[in-house]
PDB file of C-alpha atoms in Angstrom:
ATOM      1  CA  MET A   1      23.624 -97.501 -33.516  1.00 48.00           C
ATOM      2  CA  LYS A   2      24.298 -95.680 -30.203  1.00 50.00           C
ATOM      3  CA  LYS A   3      21.663 -93.132 -30.919  1.00 47.00           C
ATOM      4  CA  THR A   4      19.100 -95.800 -31.536  1.00 44.00           C
ATOM      5  CA  ARG A   5      19.938 -97.511 -28.166  1.00 44.00           C
ATOM      6  CA  ILE A   6      19.721 -94.214 -26.290  1.00 41.00           C
ATOM      7  CA  TYR A   7      16.474 -93.346 -28.093  1.00 40.00           C
ATOM      8  CA  SER A   8      14.911 -96.825 -27.235  1.00 42.00           C
ATOM      9  CA  ALA A   9      16.007 -96.547 -23.668  1.00 44.00           C
ATOM     10  CA  TRP A  10      14.609 -93.061 -23.390  1.00 43.00           C
ATOM     11  CA  LEU A  11      11.319 -94.052 -25.004  1.00 39.00           C
ATOM     12  CA  LEU A  12      10.947 -97.086 -22.657  1.00 40.00           C
ATOM     13  CA  THR A  13      11.570 -94.855 -19.642  1.00 41.00           C
ATOM     14  CA  ILE A  14       8.981 -92.420 -20.802  1.00 43.00           C
ATOM     15  CA  LEU A  15       6.439 -95.148 -21.421  1.00 41.00           C
ATOM     16  CA  PHE A  16       7.177 -96.765 -18.007  1.00 43.00           C
ATOM     17  CA  THR A  17       6.820 -93.421 -16.258  1.00 41.00           C
ATOM     18  CA  PHE A  18       3.537 -92.821 -18.130  1.00 40.00           C
ATOM     19  CA  PHE A  19       1.974 -96.145 -17.230  1.00 41.00           C
ATOM     20  CA  SER A  20       3.237 -95.816 -13.616  1.00 42.00           C
ATOM     21  CA  GLN A  21       1.412 -92.468 -13.352  1.00 43.00           C
ATOM     22  CA  ILE A  22      -1.767 -93.842 -14.853  1.00 39.00           C
ATOM     23  CA  SER A  23      -1.722 -96.719 -12.330  1.00 40.00           C
ATOM     24  CA  LEU A  24      -1.024 -94.385  -9.389  1.00 42.00           C
ATOM     25  CA  ALA A  25      -3.901 -92.177 -10.446  1.00 44.00           C
ATOM     26  CA  ALA A  26      -6.255 -95.134 -10.609  1.00 43.00           C
ATOM     27  CA  HIS A  27      -5.124 -96.391  -7.143  1.00 45.00           C
ATOM     28  CA  PRO A  28      -3.629 -93.426  -5.366  1.00 51.00           C
ATOM     29  CA  ASN A  29      -3.342 -95.198  -1.945  1.00 54.00           C
ATOM     30  CA  GLN A  30      -1.606 -98.275  -3.447  1.00 49.00           C
ATOM     31  CA  LEU A  31       2.093 -98.886  -3.721  1.00 47.00           C
ATOM     32  CA  PRO A  32       3.241-100.297  -6.972  1.00 47.00           C
ATOM     33  CA  ASN A  33       3.006-104.109  -7.284  1.00 48.00           C
ATOM     34  CA  GLN A  34       0.440-104.254  -4.602  1.00 47.00           C
ATOM     35  CA  GLU A  35      -3.007-105.817  -5.005  1.00 47.00           C
ATOM     36  CA  PRO A  36      -5.777-103.143  -5.212  1.00 47.00           C
ATOM     37  CA  ASN A  37      -7.579-102.649  -1.914  1.00 52.00           C
ATOM     38  CA  ARG A  38     -11.314-103.071  -2.007  1.00 63.00           C
ATOM     39  CA  GLU A  39     -12.944 -99.848  -1.151  1.00 84.00           C
ATOM     40  CA  PRO A  40     -15.025 -99.803   2.083  1.00 86.00           C
ATOM     41  CA  ASP A  41     -18.277 -99.286   0.088  1.00 90.00           C
ATOM     42  CA  GLN A  42     -17.551-102.359  -2.005  1.00 91.00           C
ATOM     43  CA  GLU A  43     -16.882-104.439   1.183  1.00 91.00           C
ATOM     44  CA  VAL A  44     -19.965-103.240   2.845  1.00 92.00           C
ATOM     45  CA  GLN A  45     -22.088-103.885  -0.204  1.00 93.00           C
ATOM     46  CA  HIS A  46     -20.573-107.379  -0.392  1.00 91.00           C
ATOM     47  CA  LEU A  47     -21.683-107.984   3.221  1.00 91.00           C
ATOM     48  CA  ILE A  48     -25.182-106.634   2.671  1.00 92.00           C
ATOM     49  CA  THR A  49     -25.514-108.801  -0.417  1.00 93.00           C
ATOM     50  CA  PHE A  50     -24.287-111.803   1.563  1.00 91.00           C
ATOM     51  CA  ILE A  51     -26.966-111.076   4.146  1.00 91.00           C
ATOM     52  CA  SER A  52     -29.691-110.659   1.520  1.00 92.00           C
ATOM     53  CA  ASN A  53     -28.921-114.034   0.065  1.00 92.00           C
ATOM     54  CA  SER A  54     -28.359-115.908   3.421  1.00 90.00           C
ATOM     55  CA  ASN A  55     -32.045-117.112   3.921  1.00 88.00           C
ATOM     56  CA  ALA A  56     -31.582-116.576   7.679  1.00 91.00           C
ATOM     57  CA  THR A  57     -34.057-114.976   9.984  1.00 94.00           C
ATOM     58  CA  PHE A  58     -32.915-111.624  11.687  1.00 94.00           C
ATOM     59  CA  ILE A  59     -34.351-110.532  15.043  1.00 95.00           C
ATOM     60  CA  ARG A  60     -34.212-106.810  15.577  1.00 95.00           C
ATOM     61  CA  ASN A  61     -35.710-105.282  18.678  1.00 95.00           C
ATOM     62  CA  GLY A  62     -37.761-108.440  19.209  1.00 95.00           C
ATOM     63  CA  ASP A  63     -39.273-108.638  15.680  1.00 96.00           C
ATOM     64  CA  GLU A  64     -38.345-111.282  13.064  1.00 97.00           C
ATOM     65  CA  HIS A  65     -37.219-110.177   9.661  1.00 97.00           C
ATOM     66  CA  THR A  66     -36.247-111.982   6.457  1.00 96.00           C
ATOM     67  CA  SER A  67     -32.757-111.859   5.166  1.00 94.00           C
ATOM     68  CA  LYS A  68     -33.817-109.460   2.475  1.00 96.00           C
ATOM     69  CA  GLU A  69     -35.531-107.129   4.975  1.00 97.00           C
ATOM     70  CA  ALA A  70     -32.479-107.176   7.158  1.00 95.00           C
ATOM     71  CA  ALA A  71     -30.186-106.309   4.225  1.00 95.00           C
ATOM     72  CA  GLU A  72     -32.516-103.431   3.218  1.00 97.00           C
ATOM     73  CA  HIS A  73     -32.407-102.183   6.788  1.00 96.00           C
ATOM     74  CA  LEU A  74     -28.606-102.325   7.003  1.00 95.00           C
ATOM     75  CA  ALA A  75     -28.254-100.624   3.543  1.00 96.00           C
ATOM     76  CA  MET A  76     -30.388 -97.759   4.843  1.00 96.00           C
ATOM     77  CA  LYS A  77     -28.439 -97.539   8.068  1.00 96.00           C
ATOM     78  CA  TYR A  78     -25.319 -97.448   5.992  1.00 95.00           C
ATOM     79  CA  ARG A  79     -26.565 -94.682   3.727  1.00 95.00           C
ATOM     80  CA  LYS A  80     -27.726 -92.513   6.689  1.00 95.00           C
ATOM     81  CA  ALA A  81     -24.820 -93.197   9.029  1.00 94.00           C
ATOM     82  CA  LYS A  82     -21.860 -93.715   6.786  1.00 92.00           C
ATOM     83  CA  ARG A  83     -19.780 -91.517   8.862  1.00 93.00           C
ATOM     84  CA  TYR A  84     -19.638 -94.118  11.480  1.00 93.00           C
ATOM     85  CA  ALA A  85     -18.550 -96.745   9.030  1.00 91.00           C
ATOM     86  CA  LYS A  86     -15.175 -95.660   7.583  1.00 91.00           C
ATOM     87  CA  THR A  87     -14.230 -99.350   7.129  1.00 90.00           C
ATOM     88  CA  ALA A  88     -16.096-102.677   6.732  1.00 88.00           C
ATOM     89  CA  ASP A  89     -15.097-103.449  10.424  1.00 89.00           C
ATOM     90  CA  ASP A  90     -16.621-100.115  11.493  1.00 91.00           C
ATOM     91  CA  PHE A  91     -19.755-101.054   9.666  1.00 91.00           C
ATOM     92  CA  ILE A  92     -20.025-104.313  11.437  1.00 89.00           C
ATOM     93  CA  ASN A  93     -19.296-102.967  14.862  1.00 90.00           C
ATOM     94  CA  ASN A  94     -21.097 -99.614  14.723  1.00 92.00           C
ATOM     95  CA  LEU A  95     -24.142-100.281  12.410  1.00 93.00           C
ATOM     96  CA  ALA A  96     -24.675-103.995  11.729  1.00 91.00           C
ATOM     97  CA  SER A  97     -24.530-105.471  15.212  1.00 91.00           C
ATOM     98  CA  LYS A  98     -27.143-103.683  17.203  1.00 93.00           C
ATOM     99  CA  SER A  99     -30.114-101.382  17.035  1.00 94.00           C
ATOM    100  CA  SER A 100     -29.276 -97.798  16.965  1.00 91.00           C
ATOM    101  CA  TRP A 101     -32.513 -97.063  18.509  1.00 91.00           C
ATOM    102  CA  SER A 102     -32.650 -99.542  21.478  1.00 95.00           C
ATOM    103  CA  GLY A 103     -28.978-100.613  21.678  1.00 93.00           C
ATOM    104  CA  LYS A 104     -30.093-104.347  21.758  1.00 94.00           C
ATOM    105  CA  ALA A 105     -27.687-106.682  19.854  1.00 92.00           C
ATOM    106  CA  TYR A 106     -29.193-108.234  16.718  1.00 94.00           C
ATOM    107  CA  THR A 107     -29.892-112.012  16.699  1.00 93.00           C
ATOM    108  CA  VAL A 108     -29.664-114.251  13.648  1.00 92.00           C
ATOM    109  CA  ILE A 109     -31.371-117.601  13.335  1.00 91.00           C
ATOM    110  CA  LEU A 110     -29.726-119.777  10.730  1.00 88.00           C
ATOM    111  CA  SER A 111     -31.415-122.305   8.520  1.00 85.00           C
ATOM    112  CA  SER A 112     -30.045-124.962  10.779  1.00 88.00           C
ATOM    113  CA  GLY A 113     -31.991-123.442  13.711  1.00 89.00           C
ATOM    114  CA  ALA A 114     -28.670-122.141  15.459  1.00 89.00           C
ATOM    115  CA  LYS A 115     -29.087-118.775  17.073  1.00 89.00           C
ATOM    116  CA  LEU A 116     -26.316-116.269  17.020  1.00 90.00           C
ATOM    117  CA  THR A 117     -26.306-112.955  18.728  1.00 88.00           C
ATOM    118  CA  ALA A 118     -24.046-110.224  17.491  1.00 82.00           C
ATOM    119  CA  ASN A 119     -21.107-109.342  19.629  1.00 66.00           C
ATOM    120  CA  SER A 120     -21.153-112.597  21.456  1.00 62.00           C
TER     121      SER A 120
END
């Protein structure tokens, strides 16, 4: 009877260790029992998708663009300048708020007619 209990405890310990290692391998920057963090790429893609579906008008360097055009432009900027966007906040501050060419802040006209300027 004692051997069975020791064997069961040993087996449970091995299984627990095995599954813990799998979990840590899948999420190396996450402590056990924490929610998985969204990767920066996923967060940026979520923001770009949100912009694409927003039906707002985007003004970049004085020219109006549809939400889909704006999303395509931001996706291109992210692909080419990802080194400046290590986090979603970096993406917003460094790439998605102003023209890299002119330095002018982007303006968004919402469907309600309200105008918003980035960084204001």
